[in-house]
Structure formats: structure tokens, C-alpha cells
Coordinates of C-alpha atoms and ligand atoms in Angstrom, one line a residue:
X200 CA 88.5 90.7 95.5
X201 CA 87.0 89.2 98.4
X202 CA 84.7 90.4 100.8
X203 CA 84.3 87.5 103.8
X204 CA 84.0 89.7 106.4
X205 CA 80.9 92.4 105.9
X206 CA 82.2 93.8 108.9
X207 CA 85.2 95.3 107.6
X208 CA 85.0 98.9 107.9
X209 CA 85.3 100.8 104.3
X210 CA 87.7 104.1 104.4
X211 CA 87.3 107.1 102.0
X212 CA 89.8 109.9 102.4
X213 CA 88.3 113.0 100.8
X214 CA 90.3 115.9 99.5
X215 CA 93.5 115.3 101.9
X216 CA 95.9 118.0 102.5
X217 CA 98.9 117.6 105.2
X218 CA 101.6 120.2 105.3
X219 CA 105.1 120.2 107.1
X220 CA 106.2 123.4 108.7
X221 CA 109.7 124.5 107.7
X222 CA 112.0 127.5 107.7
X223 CA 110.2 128.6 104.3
X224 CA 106.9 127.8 105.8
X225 CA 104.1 125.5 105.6
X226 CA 105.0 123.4 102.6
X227 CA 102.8 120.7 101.2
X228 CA 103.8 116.9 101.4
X229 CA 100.0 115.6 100.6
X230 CA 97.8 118.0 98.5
X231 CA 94.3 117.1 97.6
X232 CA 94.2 113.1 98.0
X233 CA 90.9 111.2 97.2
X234 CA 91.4 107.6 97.7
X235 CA 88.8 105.0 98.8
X236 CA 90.1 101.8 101.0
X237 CA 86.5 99.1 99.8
X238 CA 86.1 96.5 102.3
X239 CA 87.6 93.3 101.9
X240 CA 91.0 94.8 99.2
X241 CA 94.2 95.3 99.2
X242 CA 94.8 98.9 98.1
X243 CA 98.7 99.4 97.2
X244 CA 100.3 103.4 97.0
X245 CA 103.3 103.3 94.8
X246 CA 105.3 106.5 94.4
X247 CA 109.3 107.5 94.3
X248 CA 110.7 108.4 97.9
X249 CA 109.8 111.7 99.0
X250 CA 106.1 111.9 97.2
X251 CA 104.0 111.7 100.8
X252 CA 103.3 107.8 101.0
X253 CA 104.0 107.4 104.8
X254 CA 102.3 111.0 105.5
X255 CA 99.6 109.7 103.8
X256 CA 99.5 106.5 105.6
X257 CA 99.7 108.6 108.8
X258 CA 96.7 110.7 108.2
X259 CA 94.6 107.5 108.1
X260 CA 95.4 107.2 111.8
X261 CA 95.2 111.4 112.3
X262 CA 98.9 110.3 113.2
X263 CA 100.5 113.2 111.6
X264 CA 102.9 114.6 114.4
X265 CA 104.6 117.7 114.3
X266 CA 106.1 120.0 112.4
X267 CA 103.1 118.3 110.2
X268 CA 99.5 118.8 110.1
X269 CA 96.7 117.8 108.2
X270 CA 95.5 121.3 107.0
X271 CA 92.4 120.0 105.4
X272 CA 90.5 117.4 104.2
X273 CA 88.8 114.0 105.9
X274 CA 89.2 110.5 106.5
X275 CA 86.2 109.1 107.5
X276 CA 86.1 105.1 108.7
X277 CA 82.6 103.5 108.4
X278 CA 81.9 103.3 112.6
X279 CA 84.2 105.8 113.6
X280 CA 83.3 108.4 111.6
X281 CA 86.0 111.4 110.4
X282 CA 89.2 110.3 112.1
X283 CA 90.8 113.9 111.2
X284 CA 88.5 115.1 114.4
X285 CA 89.1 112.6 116.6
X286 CA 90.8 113.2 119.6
X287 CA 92.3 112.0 123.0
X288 CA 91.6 108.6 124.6
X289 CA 88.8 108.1 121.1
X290 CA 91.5 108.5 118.7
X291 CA 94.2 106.1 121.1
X292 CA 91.3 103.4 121.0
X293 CA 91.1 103.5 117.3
X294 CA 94.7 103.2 116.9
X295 CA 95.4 99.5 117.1
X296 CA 91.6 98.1 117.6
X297 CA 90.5 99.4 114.9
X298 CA 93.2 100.0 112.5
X299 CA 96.6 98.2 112.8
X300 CA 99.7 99.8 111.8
X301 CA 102.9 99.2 110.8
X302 CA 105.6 101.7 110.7
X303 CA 108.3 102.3 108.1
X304 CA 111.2 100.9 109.6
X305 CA 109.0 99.3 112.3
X306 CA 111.8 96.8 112.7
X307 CA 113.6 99.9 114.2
X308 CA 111.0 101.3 117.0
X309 CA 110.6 98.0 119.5
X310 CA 111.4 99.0 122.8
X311 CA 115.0 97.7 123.1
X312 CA 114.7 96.9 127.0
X313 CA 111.6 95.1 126.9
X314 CA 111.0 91.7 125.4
X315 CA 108.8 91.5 122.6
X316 CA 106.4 89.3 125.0
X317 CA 106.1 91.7 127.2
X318 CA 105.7 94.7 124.4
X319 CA 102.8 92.7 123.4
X320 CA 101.1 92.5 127.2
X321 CA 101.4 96.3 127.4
X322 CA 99.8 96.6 123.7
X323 CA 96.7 94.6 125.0
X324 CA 96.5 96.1 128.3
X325 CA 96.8 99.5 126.5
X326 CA 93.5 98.5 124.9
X327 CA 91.6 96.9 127.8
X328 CA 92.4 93.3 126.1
X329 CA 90.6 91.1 128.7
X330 CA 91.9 87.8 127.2
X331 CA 95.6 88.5 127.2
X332 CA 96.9 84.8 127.3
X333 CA 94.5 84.7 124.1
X334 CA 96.9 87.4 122.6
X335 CA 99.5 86.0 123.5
X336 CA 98.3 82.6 121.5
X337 CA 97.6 84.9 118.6
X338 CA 100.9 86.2 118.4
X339 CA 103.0 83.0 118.8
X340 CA 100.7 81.6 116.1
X341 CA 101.4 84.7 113.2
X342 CA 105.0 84.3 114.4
X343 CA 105.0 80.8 113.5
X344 CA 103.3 81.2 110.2
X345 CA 105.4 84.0 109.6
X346 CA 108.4 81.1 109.4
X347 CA 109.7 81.6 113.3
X348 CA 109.9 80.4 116.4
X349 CA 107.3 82.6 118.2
X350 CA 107.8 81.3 121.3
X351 CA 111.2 82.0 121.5
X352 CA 110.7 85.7 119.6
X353 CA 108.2 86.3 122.2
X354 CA 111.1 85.3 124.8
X355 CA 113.7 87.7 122.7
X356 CA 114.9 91.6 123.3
X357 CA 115.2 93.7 120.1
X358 CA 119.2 93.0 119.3
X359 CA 118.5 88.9 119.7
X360 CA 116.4 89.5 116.6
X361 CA 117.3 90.4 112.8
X362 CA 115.9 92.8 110.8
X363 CA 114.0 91.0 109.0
X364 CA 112.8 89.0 112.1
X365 CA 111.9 92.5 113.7
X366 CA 110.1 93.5 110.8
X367 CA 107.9 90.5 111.1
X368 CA 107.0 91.6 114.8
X369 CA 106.2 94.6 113.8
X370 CA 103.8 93.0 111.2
X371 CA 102.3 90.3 114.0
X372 CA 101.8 93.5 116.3
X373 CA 99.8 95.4 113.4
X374 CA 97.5 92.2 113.0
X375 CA 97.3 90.8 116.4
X376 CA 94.9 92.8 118.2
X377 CA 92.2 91.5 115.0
X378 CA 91.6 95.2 113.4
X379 CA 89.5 95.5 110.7
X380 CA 92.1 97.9 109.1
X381 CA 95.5 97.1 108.3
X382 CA 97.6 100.1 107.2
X383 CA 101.0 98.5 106.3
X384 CA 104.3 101.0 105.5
X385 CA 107.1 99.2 103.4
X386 CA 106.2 96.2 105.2
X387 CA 109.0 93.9 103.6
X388 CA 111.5 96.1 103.0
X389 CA 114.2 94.1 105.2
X390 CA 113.3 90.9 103.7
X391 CA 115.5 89.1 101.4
X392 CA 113.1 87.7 98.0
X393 CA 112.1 84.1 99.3
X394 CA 111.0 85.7 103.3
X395 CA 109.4 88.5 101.0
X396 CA 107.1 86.4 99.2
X397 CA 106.2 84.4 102.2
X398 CA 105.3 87.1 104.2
X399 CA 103.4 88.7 101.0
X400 CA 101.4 85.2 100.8
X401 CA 100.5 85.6 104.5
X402 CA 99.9 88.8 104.6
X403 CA 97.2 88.1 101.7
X404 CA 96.0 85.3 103.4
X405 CA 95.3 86.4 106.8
X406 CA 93.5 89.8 104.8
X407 CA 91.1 86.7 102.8
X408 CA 90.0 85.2 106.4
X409 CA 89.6 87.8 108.1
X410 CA 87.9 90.0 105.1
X411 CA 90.3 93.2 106.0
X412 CA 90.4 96.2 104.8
X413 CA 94.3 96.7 104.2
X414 CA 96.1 99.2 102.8
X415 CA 99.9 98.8 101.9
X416 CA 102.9 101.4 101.3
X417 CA 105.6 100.9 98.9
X418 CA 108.2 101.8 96.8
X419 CA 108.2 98.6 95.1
X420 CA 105.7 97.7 92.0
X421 CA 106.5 94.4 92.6
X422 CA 105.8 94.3 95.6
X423 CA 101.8 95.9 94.8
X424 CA 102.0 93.4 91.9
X425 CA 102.2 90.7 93.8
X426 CA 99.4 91.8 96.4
X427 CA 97.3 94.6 95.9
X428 CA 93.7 94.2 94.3
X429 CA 93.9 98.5 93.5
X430 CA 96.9 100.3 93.3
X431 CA 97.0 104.7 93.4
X432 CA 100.3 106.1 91.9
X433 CA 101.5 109.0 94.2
X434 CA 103.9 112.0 92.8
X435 CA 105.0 115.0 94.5
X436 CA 101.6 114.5 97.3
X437 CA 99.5 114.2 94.6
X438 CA 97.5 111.3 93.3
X439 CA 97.8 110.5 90.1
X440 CA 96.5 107.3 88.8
X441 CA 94.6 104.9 90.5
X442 CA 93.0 101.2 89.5
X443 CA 92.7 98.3 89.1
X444 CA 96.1 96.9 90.0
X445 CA 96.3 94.6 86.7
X446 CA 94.8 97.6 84.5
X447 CA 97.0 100.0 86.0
X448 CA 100.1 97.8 85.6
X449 CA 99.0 96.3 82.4
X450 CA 98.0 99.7 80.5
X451 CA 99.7 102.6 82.3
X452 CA 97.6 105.9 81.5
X453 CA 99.5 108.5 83.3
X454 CA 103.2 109.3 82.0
X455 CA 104.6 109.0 85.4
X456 CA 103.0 105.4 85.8
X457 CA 104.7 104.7 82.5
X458 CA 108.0 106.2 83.4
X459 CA 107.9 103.8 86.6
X460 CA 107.3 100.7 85.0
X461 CA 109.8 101.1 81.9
X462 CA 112.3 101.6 84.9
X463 CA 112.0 98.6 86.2
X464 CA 115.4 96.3 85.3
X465 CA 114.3 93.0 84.1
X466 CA 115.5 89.9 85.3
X467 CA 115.4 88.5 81.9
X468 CA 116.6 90.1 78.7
X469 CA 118.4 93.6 77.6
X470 CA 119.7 95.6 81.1
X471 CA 119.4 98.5 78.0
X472 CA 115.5 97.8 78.0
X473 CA 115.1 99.9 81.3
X474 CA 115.3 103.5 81.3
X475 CA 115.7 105.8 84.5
X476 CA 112.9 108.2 84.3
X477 CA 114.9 111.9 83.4
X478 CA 115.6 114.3 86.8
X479 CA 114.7 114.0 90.7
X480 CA 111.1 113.8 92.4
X481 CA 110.2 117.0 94.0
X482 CA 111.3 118.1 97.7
X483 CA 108.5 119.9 99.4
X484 CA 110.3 122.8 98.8
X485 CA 110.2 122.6 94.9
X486 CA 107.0 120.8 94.4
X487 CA 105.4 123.4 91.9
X488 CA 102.5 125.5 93.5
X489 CA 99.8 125.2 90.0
X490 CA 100.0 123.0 87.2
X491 CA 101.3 119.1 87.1
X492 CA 103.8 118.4 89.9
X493 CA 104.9 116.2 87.6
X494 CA 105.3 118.7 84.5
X495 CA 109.3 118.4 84.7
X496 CA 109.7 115.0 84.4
X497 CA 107.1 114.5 81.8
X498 CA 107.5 113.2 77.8
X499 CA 104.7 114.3 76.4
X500 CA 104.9 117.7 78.6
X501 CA 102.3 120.7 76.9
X502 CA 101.9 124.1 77.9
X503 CA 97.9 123.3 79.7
X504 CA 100.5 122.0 82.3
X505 CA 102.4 124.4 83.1
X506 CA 99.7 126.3 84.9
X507 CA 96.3 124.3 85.2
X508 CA 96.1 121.4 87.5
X509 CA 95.2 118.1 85.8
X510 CA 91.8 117.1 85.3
X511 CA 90.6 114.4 87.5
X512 CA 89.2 111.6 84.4
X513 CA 87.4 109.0 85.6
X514 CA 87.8 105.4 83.1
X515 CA 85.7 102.9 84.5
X516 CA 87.3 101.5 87.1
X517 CA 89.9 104.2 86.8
X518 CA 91.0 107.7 87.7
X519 CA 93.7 109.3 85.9
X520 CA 94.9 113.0 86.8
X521 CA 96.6 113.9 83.1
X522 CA 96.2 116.8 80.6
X523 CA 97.4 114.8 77.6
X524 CA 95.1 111.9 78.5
X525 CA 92.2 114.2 78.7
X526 CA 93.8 115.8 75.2
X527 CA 93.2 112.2 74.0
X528 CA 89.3 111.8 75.0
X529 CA 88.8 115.3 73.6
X530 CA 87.3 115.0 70.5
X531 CA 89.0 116.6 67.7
X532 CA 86.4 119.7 67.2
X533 CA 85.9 120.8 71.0
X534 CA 88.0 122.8 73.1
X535 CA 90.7 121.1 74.8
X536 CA 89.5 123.7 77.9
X537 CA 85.9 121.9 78.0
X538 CA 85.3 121.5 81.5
X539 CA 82.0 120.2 81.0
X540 CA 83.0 116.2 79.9
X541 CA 81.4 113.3 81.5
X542 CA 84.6 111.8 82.2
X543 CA 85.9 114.8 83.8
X544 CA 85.1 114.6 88.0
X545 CA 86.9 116.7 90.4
X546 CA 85.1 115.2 93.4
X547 CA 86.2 112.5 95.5
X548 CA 86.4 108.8 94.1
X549 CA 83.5 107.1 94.8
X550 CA 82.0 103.4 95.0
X551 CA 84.2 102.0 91.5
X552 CA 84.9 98.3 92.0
X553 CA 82.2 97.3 94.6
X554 CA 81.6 94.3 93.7
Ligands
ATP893 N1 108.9 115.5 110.1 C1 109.1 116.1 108.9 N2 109.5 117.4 108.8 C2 109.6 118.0 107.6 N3 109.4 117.4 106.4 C3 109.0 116.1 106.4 C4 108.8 115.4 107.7 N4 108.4 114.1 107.4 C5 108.4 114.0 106.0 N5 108.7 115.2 105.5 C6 108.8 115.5 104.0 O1 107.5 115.2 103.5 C7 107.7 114.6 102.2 C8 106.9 113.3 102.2 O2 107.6 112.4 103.1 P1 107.1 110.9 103.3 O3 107.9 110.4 104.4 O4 105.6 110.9 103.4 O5 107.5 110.3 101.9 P2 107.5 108.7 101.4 O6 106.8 108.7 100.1 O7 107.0 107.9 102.5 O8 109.1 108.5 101.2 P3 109.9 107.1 101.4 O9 109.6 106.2 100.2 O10 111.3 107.6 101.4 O11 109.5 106.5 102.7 C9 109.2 114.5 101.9 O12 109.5 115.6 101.1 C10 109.8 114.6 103.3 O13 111.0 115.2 103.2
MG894 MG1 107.7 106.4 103.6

């Protein structure tokens, strides 16, 4: 971890719920989410398509948009206070000065008459950016580091560009108006391997210099692997592990951490060696009202699950949401119902890894 900048802002989203409205109702896509961004780390969320990453992602900007709605719950950013009630020209200010955001598929929502030069002037007029030929430096600079031209993407429309090349704008518009909070959605997924790492490696290093506080979306463990300091495992809108990004990796506690990483093909060795995990991920019509969301799915499945929601254990440095691992902490002569533990928390995750 490093923490260069003590201005970086921390994050800590308490007890997050965001719903989408469908024919069959309000149905959950993010249920109950405790997650702390600390100053100065990468935080990685991992999960299957489907389990609420870029919803959750979203609510970190209250950028939820209809037929959704964060139906309870807070994200409060240290400055701004709880984002979840901000509103108006307050909430538009935050957006892009103080966190930075790319979209999923940002390399897909340029403005395809404009260039991206001129995309960029309107972004810092938009937030009253008084030195915009300073901006403009800025962006040719992360352009250029991001292994372009940025001079002539600057000059460029949207179809003059590749996807890949697009999704790099989208990155240099995230970082270039110098938030303190970079939220980044499946920033690489339109890279080949080689642009991948690259962009990882400068995406970790402009984080280090300007102590960020960055948050990144993806499907891809390696991805996290490769540059996240904490990583939080999402199923079916629910959190259920969270740490250490080497722990987590290393020593999966939760089944459905497991089941990722043992489906992972290697490069090297037995294509056998990697299993699918068994069935789907939920919709958010048939994630399961009580018990584990991830009950279906599970190996070592008991009948606690079917009905009471996991326990929230906290490890150390780590949170795990898991009947069977609270089954395992139990000693052998108390009730596996115990509520009482010391291990057991239910409250928002709090201050672990500060360093
Ligand atoms: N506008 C919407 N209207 C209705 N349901 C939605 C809407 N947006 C997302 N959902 C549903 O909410 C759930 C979470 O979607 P979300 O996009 O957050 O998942 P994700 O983890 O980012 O997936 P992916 O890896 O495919 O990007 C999904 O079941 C999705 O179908
Ligand atoms: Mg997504």
C-alpha cells in the first residue's frame, strides 16, 4: 500500500441496497454492501456477470439511473459527506472533480461528432476548469504514456479510433481532471494482453503519485491480481469475501472464491485441472430472498443455508460471509447458532489494513 497523498479522500459504503424496477417488481441487484475504499489502495470487486459490480460502482457516484434506485444504505466520501443525498449542481461537481469514472464500455459512449479534444474542453468547462490549455497538456501527456499519439487522438472523432484506443480515452478522461477517486469499470476489457499490462502498470503508477483512492471493476482475477492491494468477491449483490488481495487469492475462504479460482484455465499444465463452477449466477429475478445467494452453487452446501443469511466473520484483515466457515471457528461443544462470537460482526467493515 501506499499512501503519498494524505489528501486522498477515504470512501466507506455502509449497508448498500440498490434495486431495479421490473414487471415483477423492485428486485434487488445490490443488497446489503459494506465495503471501505482506504486512501492511497487499489480495491478490486471480482464477481460473475450479472452479480451488481457496475451498480455498485454507480452508487459510489449516486449514479444509479432509472428503473434503479439505491433503496437504502450510504456512501459517505471523507469531504463530501453521504453522496446517496447529494443532489443537483453538488452531486454534478463531485462527479469528475472529485471522483473520476470510467464506464463499462466507455470506449462506446464518446460523443461520435465531436473530437475527443474538444470532448475534453467541454469536460473542463463543465467543471469551471480555469486552466484549460493545462488540461489539455494533461491529457496529451496520459495519452502518450498510455502508448499513443495524444496529439493526434486529441485531433481524432470516435470511428478514427480503436477500441482499445477508445478505451484508453475513456481512462485519460477518468484521470485527467486530478480526482482523488478513481472508480474504474472493466477498464481493459478491449485490450489485447501486452496493451493490458501496460495500461495496468500505468494505471498503478499514476494511483502511487498521486496517492488515489481507486477502485476497479472486473470480471477478471487476473486482472485484480495484477493490481489491486484489496479485493471483495461479489455474488448475486452480495459481498462475500473481502481482503487482502494476496490472502484472498492465496487462501480462498469462501466456496464461491474457491470455485472462481479453480476455474481459471492455466496457461501451463492439465486444461482438465480447471473446473467450471456447477449452474448459472443468479438473475435478479431468482436471486433467493433469505439464506446464501450462493446456496445452489455451493460444495459444501448445509441446511443453516438454506434459510439464515451468512454470518459476517471478520479474520484479521478479512471478512468472509460463510456458514461453513463459521461451522469451522465453532468449537466443537457450542452451538453452531451462537450469535454471540467475537469473530462474528454484522456491522459495516471498518478501519482493517490502515497502515
Ligand atoms: N437498467 C436496468 N434495468 C433492469 N435491470 C438491470 C439494469 N441494469 C442492470 N440490471 C440488472 O442488475 C443486475 C446487476 O447488473 P450489473 O450491470 O450491475 O452487473 P455486473 O456485475 O456489472 O455485470 P457485468 O460483468 O456483465 O458487467 C443484473 O441482473 C442486471 O440484469
Ligand atoms: Mg458491469
Amino acid at each position: 500500500m501506499s499512501v503519498t497523498d494524505k489528501r486522498a479522500p477515504g470512501v466507506r459504503i455502509s449497508d448498500l441496497s440498490v434495486v431495479y424496477r421490473t414487471q415483477a417488481g423492485e428486485l434487488p441487484a445490490v443488497r446489503g454492501v459494506d465495503l471501505e475504499l482506504v486512501p492511497g489502495t487499489i480495491t478490486g470487486v471480482v464477481g460473475e456477470s450479472g452479480s451488481g459490480k457496475s451498480t455498485l460502482a454507480l452508487s459510489l457516484l449516486n449514479a444509479v439511473q432509472p428503473p434503479g434506485r439505491i433503496s437504502s444504505g450510504s456512501v459517505e466520501i471523507d469531504g463530501l459527506g453521504d453522496v446517496v443525498s447529494l443532489t443537483g449542481d453538488n452531486l454534478r461537481k463531485a462527479r469528475g472533480r472529485h471522483v473520476g469514472y470510467v464506464f463499462q464500455a466507455a470506449q462506446n459512449s464518446l460523443n461520435p461528432l465531436k473530437t475527443v479534444g474538444k470532448q475534453l474542453l467541454d469536460l473542463g468547462r463543465s467543471h469551471d476548469v480555469d486552466d484549460l490549455p493545462g488540461l489539455v497538456k494533461e491529457a496529451r501527456s496520459l495519452l502518450d504514456r498510455m502508448g499513443m499519439d495524444g496529439a493526434r487522438v486529441l485531433d481524432s472523432h470516435q470511428h478514427e479510433l480503436s477500441g482499445g484506443m477508445r478505451q484508453r480515452v475513456g481512462i485519460m478522461l477518468a484521470l485527467v481532471l486530478n480526482a482523488h477517486i478513481v472508480v474504474l469499470d472493466e477498464p481493459t476489457t478491449a485490450l489485447d494482453m501486452i496493451t493490458q499490462a501496460t495500461i495496468l502498470r500505468i494505471i498503478r503508477e499514476v494511483h502511487e503519485e498521486r496517492g488515489l483512492t481507486t477502485l476497479v471493476i472486473t470480471h477478471d482475477l487476473g486482472v485484480v491480481a495484477e493490481i489491486a492491494d484489496r479485493l471483495a468477491v461479489m455474488y448475486g449483490g452480495r459481498l462475500v469475501e473481502q481482503g487482502p488481495t494476496r490472502e484472498v487469492l492465496g487462501a480462498p475462504k469462501h466456496p464461491y472464491t474457491r470455485g472462481l479460482l479453480q476455474a481459471i484455465p492455466r496457461l501451463v499444465g492439465d486444461i482438465d485441472e480447471a473446473r467450471a463452477l456447477p449452474g448459472r449466477p443468479p438473475t435478479l429475478g431468482t436471486i433467493p430472498p433469505d439464506g446464501c445467494v450462493f446456496r445452489e452453487r455451493c460444495a459444501v452446501r448445509m441446511d443453516v443455508c438454506e434459510t439464515g443469511e451468512p454470518p459476517v466473520l471478520t479474520i484479521g484483515p478479512r471478512i468472509v460471509a460463510c456458514h461453513a466457515e463459521a461451522g469451522e471457528r465453532e468449537p466443537e461443544s457450542e452451538p453452531a447458532e451462537e450469535p454471540e462470537k467475537e469473530t462474528v460482526t454484522t456491522g459495516p467493515v471498518r478501519g482493517e489494513e490502515q497502515a
